[in-house]
């Protein structure tokens, strides 16, 4: 018996992924995210209570563990599917892919782009103009980016008088301009899902000269990536991928590289003679990738891992048992491959049994990219 509010007919060929009505019948198996955790249960409908999500041991069991009302489910189930709060069948969801569920790890706050009216604008000034109907969305997106920098203690505000004093003493050069890049990120179907802002320094205005070796930061070789994936498939191991948000903003800026930045044009502080004295590296600086690479690899070596002679971004070894990050997550996990990074970036990983680490790649493949791309903010490891 199909539920009365959902059409029972089979969807047209090729559209099953978008029209899942044939999967939503009485006592259908579904997985629902509730209170930050995915639960396996059954869909129930009655004229008195409407749609409900019921959790019980099995379909024949009369004991109900708990119920979750699903108001307006006949109109919202497609949105729930798109947001992955509703999944067909009894699906096991990776805790690492869902860090905000039951492993107590912080999840990133993203500003939704689903209600945007206009396409992405070329500048922050135009995006925050009062006449822009999407102003509130881009304002929240910019606050998310700027707030992330403040929480990481990337900069401290100084006045124009303080800036001129530092410049006269020769400790800093001319203040570098910055800008805010606005991007609308799509989902796997090409629909807008996230309004993202990124504050970057215009590093081409830096007056310091660096050699290639002072700016160099290696990336993972494709041969190493193929080796890691093929080895995992052969040994039936599990590959996990992690990302560090605002990766280039974690490394401390050396004392001899003091830098002052002007806020982006369009920032409320731009016209208030406010400057940013950087404590850490920022996207756009010429040496940001170099500092991030040194910080990350030093943390891995402190944990007992060694880089490959053929690829400096491929690490292997066994994590030291006494390695303990300064975070509330206990070090009892093969995911401790990034424990030192977890201490500095406030990542919390799912605890599990400590096992030898076969290989860890400093960069990882973004699976939805075509062709695959490599990013310094990602790591890929095999338990």
XYZ file of C-alpha atoms in Angstrom:
383
model
C 0.000 0.000 0.000
C 1.469 3.323 -1.055
C 1.023 6.379 1.092
C -1.988 8.409 -0.028
C -0.152 11.736 -0.423
C 2.633 10.380 -2.627
C 1.894 9.249 -6.190
C 2.336 5.467 -6.415
C 3.223 5.338 -10.115
C 6.728 4.401 -11.175
C 8.765 7.448 -12.200
C 9.966 7.832 -15.792
C 13.089 5.933 -16.756
C 16.298 7.630 -15.681
C 14.630 9.768 -12.988
C 14.565 7.326 -10.091
C 17.268 9.328 -8.307
C 15.047 12.409 -8.299
C 11.625 10.822 -7.895
C 11.750 8.275 -5.128
C 8.024 7.882 -4.597
C 8.193 4.145 -5.264
C 10.501 3.809 -2.262
C 8.183 5.710 0.105
C 5.408 3.334 1.018
C 3.961 2.173 4.305
C 6.713 0.654 6.516
C 9.383 1.644 3.996
C 12.936 1.426 5.308
C 14.489 4.904 5.567
C 17.427 6.512 7.357
C 16.764 9.894 8.977
C 19.072 12.433 10.577
C 17.615 13.461 13.932
C 19.371 15.462 16.667
C 22.678 15.234 14.853
C 22.601 11.430 14.450
C 21.443 9.139 11.663
C 18.801 6.599 12.730
C 17.502 3.574 10.828
C 13.748 3.197 10.983
C 10.484 2.931 9.094
C 8.039 5.338 7.495
C 4.525 5.266 8.876
C 1.345 7.062 7.879
C -2.055 7.278 9.489
C -4.906 9.748 8.968
C -4.764 10.693 12.648
C -1.050 11.427 13.067
C 0.068 11.925 9.470
C 3.620 10.960 8.505
C 5.957 9.635 11.189
C 9.430 8.191 11.365
C 9.390 5.166 13.679
C 12.443 3.466 15.145
C 12.068 -0.136 16.290
C 14.188 -3.263 16.357
C 12.630 -4.738 13.221
C 9.475 -4.390 11.172
C 7.594 -7.072 13.144
C 8.531 -5.663 16.531
C 5.658 -4.010 18.401
C 7.976 -2.048 20.694
C 8.666 1.467 19.344
C 11.881 3.081 20.564
C 10.851 6.589 19.520
C 8.899 8.498 16.889
C 9.670 11.636 14.909
C 6.729 13.540 13.375
C 7.214 14.498 9.730
C 4.858 17.426 9.059
C 4.310 18.398 5.408
C 6.346 15.352 4.412
C 4.575 14.988 1.064
C 5.990 18.403 0.056
C 9.355 18.380 1.844
C 10.679 14.860 1.232
C 12.470 15.901 -1.985
C 14.231 18.724 -0.117
C 15.208 16.313 2.659
C 16.724 14.007 0.062
C 18.705 16.870 -1.470
C 19.988 17.917 1.962
C 20.790 14.268 2.808
C 18.738 14.327 5.995
C 16.610 11.551 4.461
C 18.104 8.471 2.796
C 16.365 5.533 1.149
C 16.836 2.201 2.879
C 18.882 1.419 5.964
C 22.145 3.143 5.072
C 25.294 3.287 7.165
C 26.591 6.851 7.012
C 30.302 7.463 7.538
C 30.909 9.443 10.728
C 33.817 11.149 9.029
C 31.666 12.328 6.144
C 29.157 13.504 8.723
C 31.447 14.990 11.412
C 28.655 16.726 13.227
C 26.788 13.532 14.001
C 27.875 11.160 16.753
C 31.605 11.792 16.974
C 31.208 15.242 18.525
C 33.358 16.871 15.849
C 32.567 20.430 14.837
C 30.874 20.802 11.487
C 31.537 23.749 9.232
C 28.858 26.408 8.993
C 27.861 26.968 5.380
C 25.612 29.699 4.025
C 22.978 28.253 1.713
C 22.732 29.566 -1.844
C 19.437 27.891 -2.656
C 17.424 31.103 -2.267
C 19.697 33.349 -4.334
C 17.882 35.373 -6.964
C 20.795 36.760 -8.989
C 23.981 35.069 -10.218
C 27.273 35.578 -8.400
C 28.375 39.223 -8.388
C 31.963 40.242 -9.240
C 32.759 42.210 -6.074
C 31.905 42.469 -2.401
C 30.845 46.091 -2.869
C 28.127 45.139 -5.333
C 27.091 42.093 -3.330
C 26.562 44.152 -0.152
C 24.898 47.089 -1.895
C 21.472 47.889 -0.362
C 19.810 47.495 -3.758
C 20.956 43.880 -4.103
C 18.090 41.488 -3.199
C 20.660 38.853 -2.196
C 22.536 41.204 0.132
C 21.632 39.297 3.309
C 22.982 36.018 1.891
C 26.349 37.480 0.896
C 26.587 39.408 4.153
C 26.201 36.163 6.111
C 28.719 34.476 3.834
C 31.263 37.254 4.400
C 30.665 37.173 8.154
C 31.307 33.415 8.105
C 34.663 33.901 6.356
C 35.779 36.861 8.449
C 34.621 35.220 11.665
C 36.689 32.132 10.810
C 39.807 34.289 10.482
C 39.117 35.973 13.804
C 38.610 32.657 15.602
C 41.954 31.458 14.257
C 43.646 34.674 15.427
C 44.871 35.334 11.894
C 45.094 39.092 12.406
C 44.747 41.866 14.935
C 43.243 45.234 14.158
C 45.512 48.273 14.305
C 44.844 51.925 13.605
C 46.383 53.988 10.827
C 48.615 55.697 13.404
C 49.990 52.332 14.561
C 50.515 51.239 10.973
C 52.474 54.381 10.098
C 54.628 53.940 13.205
C 55.524 50.366 12.234
C 56.293 51.493 8.711
C 58.582 54.328 9.851
C 60.566 51.943 12.051
C 61.146 49.696 9.027
C 59.461 46.637 10.546
C 56.876 46.397 7.785
C 56.488 47.503 4.210
C 53.551 49.083 2.470
C 50.148 47.709 3.474
C 48.957 45.105 0.988
C 45.468 45.354 -0.517
C 43.056 42.467 -0.201
C 39.862 41.412 -1.866
C 36.954 39.085 -1.256
C 36.230 36.436 -3.871
C 32.591 35.354 -4.070
C 31.691 31.906 -5.369
C 28.446 29.940 -5.670
C 29.258 26.270 -5.140
C 26.992 23.724 -6.850
C 25.965 20.289 -5.680
C 26.490 17.084 -7.646
C 23.508 17.961 -9.860
C 24.761 21.478 -10.635
C 22.257 23.273 -8.410
C 23.496 26.153 -6.194
C 24.071 24.898 -2.674
C 26.566 27.219 -0.947
C 27.435 30.917 -1.066
C 31.137 31.070 -0.257
C 33.392 34.066 0.426
C 37.181 33.937 0.537
C 39.353 36.816 1.762
C 42.667 36.848 -0.108
C 45.710 39.121 -0.068
C 46.954 40.498 -3.367
C 50.358 38.927 -2.984
C 51.569 40.337 -6.298
C 52.045 43.641 -4.430
C 54.520 42.135 -1.942
C 57.816 44.038 -2.002
C 59.834 41.132 -0.542
C 61.764 38.884 -2.902
C 61.712 35.134 -2.361
C 63.582 32.491 -4.287
C 61.750 29.509 -5.717
C 62.984 27.262 -2.911
C 61.618 29.713 -0.323
C 58.184 29.599 -1.924
C 58.083 25.944 -2.952
C 55.484 23.566 -1.525
C 55.263 20.065 -3.062
C 52.027 18.353 -4.009
C 51.165 14.684 -4.130
C 52.253 12.788 -7.224
C 49.505 11.063 -9.177
C 51.539 7.858 -9.094
C 51.451 7.981 -5.269
C 47.718 8.547 -5.306
C 47.171 5.587 -7.618
C 49.456 3.465 -5.429
C 47.489 4.360 -2.300
C 44.122 3.628 -3.918
C 45.209 0.364 -5.548
C 46.836 -0.810 -2.328
C 43.648 -0.100 -0.419
C 41.555 -2.027 -2.939
C 43.967 -4.966 -2.953
C 44.106 -5.227 0.847
C 40.390 -4.400 1.294
C 41.224 -1.435 3.480
C 39.249 1.735 4.076
C 40.321 5.067 2.617
C 39.279 8.190 4.505
C 39.502 11.796 3.410
C 39.740 14.845 5.610
C 39.794 18.562 4.989
C 41.163 21.401 7.091
C 39.075 24.519 6.762
C 41.080 27.693 6.097
C 44.222 25.571 5.825
C 46.603 28.388 4.907
C 45.434 30.379 7.932
C 46.872 27.968 10.527
C 50.605 28.495 10.056
C 52.248 31.183 12.206
C 53.845 34.051 10.287
C 57.579 34.427 11.116
C 58.706 37.600 12.887
C 60.771 38.695 9.887
C 57.702 38.520 7.631
C 55.414 40.959 9.435
C 52.666 41.993 7.067
C 49.895 44.574 7.260
C 46.793 44.177 5.111
C 43.963 46.519 4.263
C 40.464 45.026 4.647
C 38.699 44.218 1.363
C 36.885 47.017 -0.417
C 33.282 46.777 0.709
C 34.134 45.718 4.264
C 32.519 48.042 6.836
C 35.980 48.625 8.336
C 37.545 49.698 5.043
C 36.678 53.388 5.437
C 37.492 53.522 9.167
C 41.289 53.682 8.768
C 41.506 50.116 10.088
C 44.405 47.838 9.176
C 45.053 44.151 9.830
C 48.413 43.109 11.292
C 48.768 39.434 10.355
C 49.681 36.903 13.035
C 49.310 33.965 10.645
C 49.528 33.397 6.943
C 46.614 34.288 4.707
C 45.529 33.131 1.281
C 47.339 35.049 -1.443
C 50.679 35.525 0.313
C 53.526 34.044 -1.698
C 54.842 31.928 1.141
C 51.522 30.696 2.569
C 51.704 27.247 0.884
C 55.308 26.837 2.049
C 54.496 27.665 5.682
C 51.442 25.374 5.686
C 53.445 22.465 4.270
C 56.204 22.894 6.860
C 53.709 23.066 9.735
C 51.775 19.999 8.636
C 54.747 17.777 7.861
C 56.519 18.742 11.092
C 53.434 17.611 13.011
C 53.397 14.267 11.184
C 57.087 13.650 11.893
C 56.552 14.427 15.580
C 53.992 11.616 15.599
C 56.527 9.092 14.289
C 55.633 9.108 10.598
C 58.245 9.261 7.854
C 57.945 10.682 4.370
C 58.749 8.617 1.307
C 62.062 9.150 -0.468
C 60.158 9.230 -3.751
C 57.364 11.586 -2.679
C 57.648 14.122 0.193
C 53.848 14.179 0.507
C 53.480 10.448 1.158
C 53.948 9.382 4.793
C 53.979 5.942 6.376
C 54.657 4.399 9.762
C 52.969 3.738 13.087
C 51.619 6.554 15.219
C 53.425 6.866 18.533
C 51.179 5.557 21.351
C 52.072 8.461 23.619
C 51.196 11.098 21.020
C 48.383 13.121 22.570
C 46.827 16.150 20.895
C 45.559 18.989 23.058
C 41.928 18.367 22.278
C 38.988 16.740 23.967
C 39.116 13.820 21.496
C 41.216 10.993 22.971
C 44.060 9.600 20.897
C 42.757 6.072 20.438
C 42.269 6.149 16.694
C 43.927 5.335 13.422
C 42.557 8.716 12.514
C 45.291 10.064 14.774
C 47.326 10.498 11.626
C 46.198 14.084 11.806
C 46.063 14.386 15.595
C 48.658 17.135 15.806
C 46.748 19.013 13.136
C 43.613 18.351 15.137
C 45.181 20.159 18.084
C 45.913 23.262 16.050
C 42.828 23.259 13.828
C 40.338 22.120 16.502
C 39.383 19.026 14.510
C 37.916 16.177 16.513
C 38.035 12.671 15.131
C 36.005 9.568 15.845
C 37.739 7.446 18.465
C 38.411 3.836 17.533
C 41.092 1.228 18.133
C 44.684 2.299 17.418
C 46.166 0.374 14.508
C 49.346 0.700 12.447
C 49.074 3.290 9.725
C 49.944 1.877 6.328
C 50.201 5.076 4.306
C 49.076 8.636 4.517
C 49.001 11.027 1.596
C 49.304 14.695 2.425
C 47.074 15.649 -0.490
C 43.910 13.934 -1.615
C 41.746 13.499 -4.665
C 38.524 15.489 -4.791
C 36.224 12.745 -6.018
C 33.674 14.991 -7.681
C 36.261 16.808 -9.800
C 36.837 15.902 -13.428
C 39.710 15.420 -13.810
C 40.654 14.840 -10.151
C 42.400 17.780 -8.504
C 44.772 17.931 -5.563
C 44.530 20.386 -2.710
C 46.990 21.144 0.045
C 44.183 21.414 2.576
C 43.239 17.745 2.190
C 44.716 14.502 3.414
C 43.931 10.913 2.488
C 44.859 7.973 4.704
C 44.341 4.253 4.918
C 43.613 2.420 8.143
